[in-house]
């Protein structure tokens, strides 16, 4: 096969990172996966270790990053990404988004590689504009419990733009909205793994607050397709990627109850976490125009595929 390029993917053993590794190996790239395994899991990439096109580096990117040889692309996806993870690991979350990004930008500059960084809809905080366009500056509480993630990602965008403007580095920024699919960690505390695991075990589905808050869920294969298109586009400003199909958490709990059909499962209410965004829905017109990208998976289809995964990994005692 002709040389397509060598790609460094950080957060390679995580949910989205591992799907990106699969995609780039399948597309004929040499892939260097990097992860410190803080929240990542080697099971997600175990099947890649037999591939000649894949190598793994166990490393924390908030420390100096050294990768021998040529790199053509860097995809920075390392970070704790669920609210309970970044509450438990606030300093690591801040460091990987700030120091980690700085190290990878330096590496990209040294290797003359193009770098794409994973930003987030959390840069919009608890948004006062709905749906959220890239031009919206956000409503973030910098000192609240979620601030460690939101501000790290906002800093990440700022330093990435600075490297672009000051050094002329080839940069791409994706703002990822809620994404789901196989390989999400069962215990990561996010709503979908929580609801699936509770429904499968016949427990109470923990709806936070009164369940009227909304999210918009994108299936991981759609997201990966959008990321690939963005990387190979010539657009350096932030791009939202997500599925604009919006749903309340109460409706979502009912969808999962219906899908799993466990008669013992039911709904219970828990306190709404501090600064929990009340609504979230991406405006994807830029992705649409620049990347000709649109999500293809309906939620019912994506949830079926994801349920197959959770059936295998949720331990029912
Ligand atoms: N949520 C919930 N029950 C749970 C976990 C989360 O009702 O067991 C709610 C949470 O309050 C939020 C939404 O589901 O409004 C999405 O939360 P998640 O942690 O998945 O991600 P977020 O979009 O807040 O980053």
Short mmCIF file of C-alpha atoms and ligand atoms in Angstrom, two decimals:
data_model
loop_
_atom_site.label_atom_id
_atom_site.label_comp_id
_atom_site.label_asym_id
_atom_site.label_seq_id
_atom_site.Cartn_x
_atom_site.Cartn_y
_atom_site.Cartn_z
CA UNK A 1 0.00 0.00 0.00
CA UNK A 2 1.31 3.48 -0.75
CA UNK A 3 2.28 5.71 2.17
CA UNK A 4 -0.75 7.67 3.41
CA UNK A 5 0.89 9.19 6.47
CA UNK A 6 1.75 8.53 10.10
CA UNK A 7 -0.75 9.69 12.70
CA UNK A 8 -0.33 10.16 16.45
CA UNK A 9 -3.61 9.66 18.32
CA UNK A 10 -3.63 10.61 22.00
CA UNK A 11 -6.28 9.07 24.21
CA UNK A 12 -5.97 6.05 21.94
CA UNK A 13 -7.34 3.59 24.52
CA UNK A 14 -10.37 5.75 25.26
CA UNK A 15 -13.81 5.65 23.74
CA UNK A 16 -13.45 8.04 20.79
CA UNK A 17 -9.66 7.62 20.49
CA UNK A 18 -9.94 3.87 19.99
CA UNK A 19 -12.55 4.30 17.23
CA UNK A 20 -10.23 6.80 15.54
CA UNK A 21 -7.35 4.29 15.72
CA UNK A 22 -9.57 1.70 14.00
CA UNK A 23 -10.56 4.13 11.29
CA UNK A 24 -7.03 5.34 10.49
CA UNK A 25 -5.60 1.80 10.46
CA UNK A 26 -8.46 0.72 8.17
CA UNK A 27 -7.76 3.70 5.89
CA UNK A 28 -4.12 2.62 5.47
CA UNK A 29 -2.31 5.04 7.81
CA UNK A 30 0.50 4.19 10.22
CA UNK A 31 -0.99 4.83 13.66
CA UNK A 32 0.85 5.66 16.86
CA UNK A 33 -1.58 5.36 19.77
CA UNK A 34 -0.69 7.09 23.03
CA UNK A 35 -2.50 6.85 26.37
CA UNK A 36 -1.62 6.98 30.08
CA UNK A 37 -4.54 4.60 30.80
CA UNK A 38 -5.96 6.91 33.47
CA UNK A 39 -9.46 6.47 32.06
CA UNK A 40 -8.57 4.54 28.89
CA UNK A 41 -8.68 0.75 28.67
CA UNK A 42 -6.32 -1.41 26.61
CA UNK A 43 -9.22 -3.78 25.84
CA UNK A 44 -10.47 -1.09 23.45
CA UNK A 45 -7.39 -1.44 21.24
CA UNK A 46 -6.22 -4.99 22.05
CA UNK A 47 -7.32 -6.14 18.57
CA UNK A 48 -4.95 -3.57 16.98
CA UNK A 49 -1.77 -4.88 18.58
CA UNK A 50 -1.42 -7.54 15.87
CA UNK A 51 -1.49 -4.88 13.13
CA UNK A 52 1.86 -3.82 11.65
CA UNK A 53 0.37 -0.38 11.08
CA UNK A 54 -0.25 0.15 14.81
CA UNK A 55 2.08 0.87 17.71
CA UNK A 56 1.23 1.87 21.27
CA UNK A 57 3.07 4.26 23.59
CA UNK A 58 2.08 4.25 27.27
CA UNK A 59 2.66 7.91 28.13
CA UNK A 60 1.07 10.90 29.87
CA UNK A 61 0.99 13.77 27.35
CA UNK A 62 1.08 16.39 30.09
CA UNK A 63 4.77 15.41 30.35
CA UNK A 64 7.18 16.09 27.46
CA UNK A 65 6.12 13.99 24.46
CA UNK A 66 8.77 12.25 22.37
CA UNK A 67 7.87 10.24 19.28
CA UNK A 68 10.74 9.09 17.06
CA UNK A 69 10.30 9.32 13.28
CA UNK A 70 8.05 11.25 11.00
CA UNK A 71 4.55 12.38 11.98
CA UNK A 72 2.14 13.81 9.46
CA UNK A 73 -0.91 14.25 11.68
CA UNK A 74 -1.65 14.53 15.39
CA UNK A 75 -5.11 14.01 16.88
CA UNK A 76 -5.29 15.10 20.52
CA UNK A 77 -8.10 13.16 22.22
CA UNK A 78 -6.57 12.49 25.63
CA UNK A 79 -8.63 13.76 28.58
CA UNK A 80 -10.96 12.56 31.28
CA UNK A 81 -14.27 13.33 29.60
CA UNK A 82 -17.15 12.48 31.91
CA UNK A 83 -18.28 14.88 34.63
CA UNK A 84 -17.56 12.41 37.45
CA UNK A 85 -14.10 11.69 36.03
CA UNK A 86 -13.12 15.31 35.91
CA UNK A 87 -14.54 15.90 39.39
CA UNK A 88 -12.35 13.05 40.64
CA UNK A 89 -9.30 14.15 38.63
CA UNK A 90 -9.51 17.94 38.39
CA UNK A 91 -5.76 18.59 38.20
CA UNK A 92 -5.07 15.92 35.58
CA UNK A 93 -7.98 17.26 33.55
CA UNK A 94 -6.55 20.78 33.63
CA UNK A 95 -3.05 19.53 32.85
CA UNK A 96 -3.91 17.35 29.86
CA UNK A 97 -5.94 20.16 28.26
CA UNK A 98 -3.30 22.82 28.91
CA UNK A 99 0.21 21.35 29.32
CA UNK A 100 -0.69 18.33 27.20
CA UNK A 101 -1.96 20.49 24.37
CA UNK A 102 1.12 22.71 24.60
CA UNK A 103 3.41 19.67 24.33
CA UNK A 104 1.52 18.33 21.32
CA UNK A 105 1.49 21.69 19.56
CA UNK A 106 5.25 21.83 20.08
CA UNK A 107 5.57 18.31 18.70
CA UNK A 108 3.41 19.22 15.69
CA UNK A 109 5.60 22.23 15.01
CA UNK A 110 8.79 20.16 15.33
CA UNK A 111 7.48 17.50 12.95
CA UNK A 112 5.65 19.92 10.60
CA UNK A 113 2.52 17.87 11.29
CA UNK A 114 -1.09 19.01 11.06
CA UNK A 115 -2.83 18.85 14.45
CA UNK A 116 -6.50 18.41 15.26
CA UNK A 117 -7.58 18.97 18.84
CA UNK A 118 -10.71 17.61 20.50
CA UNK A 119 -12.67 20.46 21.99
CA UNK A 120 -16.18 20.19 23.34
CA UNK A 121 -19.67 21.62 23.55
CA UNK A 122 -18.70 22.35 27.17
CA UNK A 123 -16.94 25.49 25.91
CA UNK A 124 -20.50 26.86 25.66
CA UNK A 125 -21.11 26.07 29.37
CA UNK A 126 -24.78 26.35 30.35
CA UNK A 127 -25.67 28.00 27.05
CA UNK A 128 -27.91 31.03 26.80
CA UNK A 129 -28.08 30.67 23.02
CA UNK A 130 -29.90 27.67 21.59
CA UNK A 131 -28.98 25.79 19.44
CA UNK A 132 -25.29 26.57 19.83
CA UNK A 133 -23.41 28.04 16.88
CA UNK A 134 -19.61 28.21 16.77
CA UNK A 135 -19.87 32.01 17.02
CA UNK A 136 -21.38 31.75 20.53
CA UNK A 137 -18.82 32.60 23.25
CA UNK A 138 -20.47 30.57 25.97
CA UNK A 139 -21.63 30.85 29.56
CA UNK A 140 -19.05 29.04 31.68
CA UNK A 141 -18.54 29.21 35.45
CA UNK A 142 -14.73 29.23 35.65
CA UNK A 143 -14.59 28.27 39.33
CA UNK A 144 -17.43 25.73 39.39
CA UNK A 145 -16.76 21.97 39.51
CA UNK A 146 -17.04 21.62 35.71
CA UNK A 147 -14.72 24.60 35.18
CA UNK A 148 -11.67 22.31 35.23
CA UNK A 149 -12.80 20.67 32.00
CA UNK A 150 -14.47 23.66 30.36
CA UNK A 151 -11.62 26.08 30.99
CA UNK A 152 -8.94 23.53 30.04
CA UNK A 153 -10.72 23.08 26.71
CA UNK A 154 -11.17 26.83 26.25
CA UNK A 155 -7.45 27.34 26.94
CA UNK A 156 -6.75 24.50 24.50
CA UNK A 157 -8.64 26.32 21.76
CA UNK A 158 -6.87 29.61 22.60
CA UNK A 159 -3.35 28.15 22.49
CA UNK A 160 -4.16 26.21 19.33
CA UNK A 161 -5.28 29.42 17.60
CA UNK A 162 -2.14 31.14 18.91
CA UNK A 163 0.10 28.46 17.35
CA UNK A 164 -1.85 28.81 14.15
CA UNK A 165 -1.57 32.59 14.06
CA UNK A 166 1.94 32.98 15.44
CA UNK A 167 3.70 29.94 13.98
CA UNK A 168 1.48 29.28 10.96
CA UNK A 169 0.84 25.76 12.26
CA UNK A 170 -1.83 23.72 10.45
CA UNK A 171 -4.50 23.33 13.13
CA UNK A 172 -8.06 21.98 13.30
CA UNK A 173 -10.52 22.30 16.20
CA UNK A 174 -13.56 20.06 16.62
CA UNK A 175 -16.21 20.88 19.23
CA UNK A 176 -17.68 17.51 20.08
CA UNK A 177 -21.23 17.28 21.42
CA UNK A 178 -22.51 14.28 23.42
CA UNK A 179 -21.35 11.14 21.62
CA UNK A 180 -22.19 7.52 22.38
CA UNK A 181 -21.47 4.03 21.19
CA UNK A 182 -19.62 0.82 22.03
CA UNK A 183 -16.56 1.16 24.32
CA UNK A 184 -17.98 3.86 26.57
CA UNK A 185 -16.89 2.89 30.07
CA UNK A 186 -19.72 1.28 32.02
CA UNK A 187 -18.79 3.15 35.19
CA UNK A 188 -17.94 6.52 33.68
CA UNK A 189 -21.05 8.13 35.16
CA UNK A 190 -22.35 9.56 31.91
CA UNK A 191 -26.02 9.25 31.32
CA UNK A 192 -25.99 6.56 28.65
CA UNK A 193 -23.69 4.02 30.34
CA UNK A 194 -25.49 4.70 33.64
CA UNK A 195 -28.97 4.12 32.17
CA UNK A 196 -27.95 1.03 30.18
CA UNK A 197 -26.20 -0.58 33.11
CA UNK A 198 -29.07 0.20 35.49
CA UNK A 199 -31.69 -1.05 33.03
CA UNK A 200 -29.80 -4.28 32.32
CA UNK A 201 -29.34 -4.95 36.05
CA UNK A 202 -33.01 -4.15 36.80
CA UNK A 203 -32.16 -1.16 38.98
CA UNK A 204 -33.46 2.42 39.16
CA UNK A 205 -32.42 4.67 36.27
CA UNK A 206 -31.00 7.73 38.02
CA UNK A 207 -32.62 10.77 36.42
CA UNK A 208 -30.90 13.88 37.75
CA UNK A 209 -33.13 16.84 38.65
CA UNK A 210 -36.59 16.61 37.12
CA UNK A 211 -35.22 15.24 33.83
CA UNK A 212 -36.28 18.23 31.72
CA UNK A 213 -32.68 19.09 30.80
CA UNK A 214 -31.82 18.21 27.19
CA UNK A 215 -28.90 16.71 25.29
CA UNK A 216 -28.40 15.70 21.64
CA UNK A 217 -26.65 12.37 21.11
CA UNK A 218 -24.43 11.51 18.16
CA UNK A 219 -23.40 7.95 17.27
CA UNK A 220 -19.63 7.50 17.34
CA UNK A 221 -19.27 6.39 13.69
CA UNK A 222 -20.86 9.64 12.54
CA UNK A 223 -18.50 11.64 14.72
CA UNK A 224 -15.43 9.78 13.41
CA UNK A 225 -16.49 10.48 9.82
CA UNK A 226 -16.82 14.19 10.63
CA UNK A 227 -13.40 14.27 12.30
CA UNK A 228 -11.73 12.66 9.30
CA UNK A 229 -13.39 15.16 6.97
CA UNK A 230 -12.35 18.08 9.17
CA UNK A 231 -8.73 16.89 9.38
CA UNK A 232 -8.45 16.78 5.60
CA UNK A 233 -10.34 20.02 5.02
CA UNK A 234 -8.57 23.40 4.95
CA UNK A 235 -10.78 24.97 7.65
CA UNK A 236 -8.93 26.02 10.79
CA UNK A 237 -11.74 27.57 12.87
CA UNK A 238 -13.75 25.50 15.37
CA UNK A 239 -16.43 23.19 13.95
CA UNK A 240 -19.33 21.69 15.91
CA UNK A 241 -19.90 17.98 15.36
CA UNK A 242 -22.98 16.42 16.90
CA UNK A 243 -26.44 15.18 16.14
CA UNK A 244 -29.05 17.94 16.48
CA UNK A 245 -31.79 15.46 17.54
CA UNK A 246 -32.53 16.86 21.01
CA UNK A 247 -34.13 14.85 23.82
CA UNK A 248 -34.90 15.39 27.52
CA UNK A 249 -33.20 13.08 30.00
CA UNK A 250 -36.63 11.81 31.09
CA UNK A 251 -37.50 10.82 27.49
CA UNK A 252 -34.08 9.26 27.18
CA UNK A 253 -34.61 7.14 30.31
CA UNK A 254 -37.89 5.90 28.84
CA UNK A 255 -36.24 5.02 25.51
CA UNK A 256 -33.66 2.89 27.32
CA UNK A 257 -36.29 1.29 29.56
CA UNK A 258 -38.30 0.35 26.46
CA UNK A 259 -35.27 -0.96 24.58
CA UNK A 260 -33.97 -3.13 27.42
CA UNK A 261 -37.44 -4.22 28.56
CA UNK A 262 -36.37 -5.35 32.02
CA UNK A 263 -39.55 -5.35 34.17
CA UNK A 264 -37.53 -4.65 37.34
CA UNK A 265 -35.96 -1.46 35.97
CA UNK A 266 -37.65 1.83 36.86
CA UNK A 267 -36.92 5.54 37.26
CA UNK A 268 -35.51 7.16 40.40
CA UNK A 269 -34.67 10.83 40.92
CA UNK A 270 -31.34 12.18 42.12
CA UNK A 271 -30.10 15.70 42.77
CA UNK A 272 -29.07 17.74 39.71
CA UNK A 273 -25.28 18.26 39.71
CA UNK A 274 -23.98 21.84 40.08
CA UNK A 275 -23.77 23.82 36.81
CA UNK A 276 -25.41 21.01 34.80
CA UNK A 277 -26.28 22.61 31.43
CA UNK A 278 -30.05 22.88 30.98
CA UNK A 279 -30.03 22.43 27.24
CA UNK A 280 -27.60 21.48 24.51
CA UNK A 281 -28.04 21.10 20.78
CA UNK A 282 -25.48 21.76 18.06
CA UNK A 283 -26.01 24.03 15.10
CA UNK A 284 -24.15 22.02 12.46
CA UNK A 285 -24.49 24.35 9.47
CA UNK A 286 -20.72 24.87 9.23
CA UNK A 287 -19.99 21.11 9.22
CA UNK A 288 -22.76 20.79 6.71
CA UNK A 289 -21.39 23.43 4.33
CA UNK A 290 -17.64 22.98 4.76
CA UNK A 291 -17.46 19.22 5.23
CA UNK A 292 -20.73 18.15 3.56
CA UNK A 293 -21.25 16.26 6.80
CA UNK A 294 -24.52 15.15 8.34
CA UNK A 295 -25.07 12.47 10.96
CA UNK A 296 -26.52 9.31 9.41
CA UNK A 297 -27.46 7.21 12.44
CA UNK A 298 -30.92 7.68 13.92
CA UNK A 299 -30.87 7.36 17.70
CA UNK A 300 -32.88 4.11 17.60
CA UNK A 301 -30.27 2.47 15.38
CA UNK A 302 -27.31 3.78 17.35
CA UNK A 303 -28.88 2.73 20.65
CA UNK A 304 -29.46 -0.81 19.34
CA UNK A 305 -25.79 -1.11 18.36
CA UNK A 306 -24.70 0.28 21.71
CA UNK A 307 -27.04 -2.02 23.63
CA UNK A 308 -25.33 -5.04 22.00
CA UNK A 309 -22.07 -3.82 23.52
CA UNK A 310 -23.43 -3.11 27.00
CA UNK A 311 -25.14 -6.52 27.12
CA UNK A 312 -21.66 -8.03 26.87
CA UNK A 313 -19.86 -5.81 29.38
CA UNK A 314 -22.38 -5.12 32.14
CA UNK A 315 -21.94 -7.66 34.96
CA UNK A 316 -25.31 -8.78 36.32
CA UNK A 317 -24.77 -10.30 39.78
N1 LIG B 1 -27.69 12.47 33.97
C1 LIG B 1 -28.75 11.80 34.57
N2 LIG B 1 -28.48 10.61 35.22
C2 LIG B 1 -27.24 10.05 35.27
C3 LIG B 1 -26.19 10.73 34.63
C4 LIG B 1 -26.44 11.93 33.99
O1 LIG B 1 -29.90 12.25 34.54
O2 LIG B 1 -27.10 8.98 35.88
C5 LIG B 1 -27.98 13.73 33.26
C6 LIG B 1 -27.02 14.86 33.63
O3 LIG B 1 -27.53 15.59 34.74
C7 LIG B 1 -27.04 15.68 32.36
C8 LIG B 1 -27.27 14.66 31.26
O4 LIG B 1 -27.77 13.50 31.90
O5 LIG B 1 -28.11 16.60 32.36
C9 LIG B 1 -25.99 14.29 30.50
O6 LIG B 1 -25.00 14.00 31.45
P1 LIG B 1 -23.61 13.36 31.08
O7 LIG B 1 -22.88 13.15 32.37
O8 LIG B 1 -23.83 12.17 30.23
O9 LIG B 1 -22.86 14.41 30.17
P2 LIG B 1 -22.87 16.01 30.04
O10 LIG B 1 -23.64 16.26 28.81
O11 LIG B 1 -23.52 16.64 31.25
O12 LIG B 1 -21.43 16.34 29.93
#
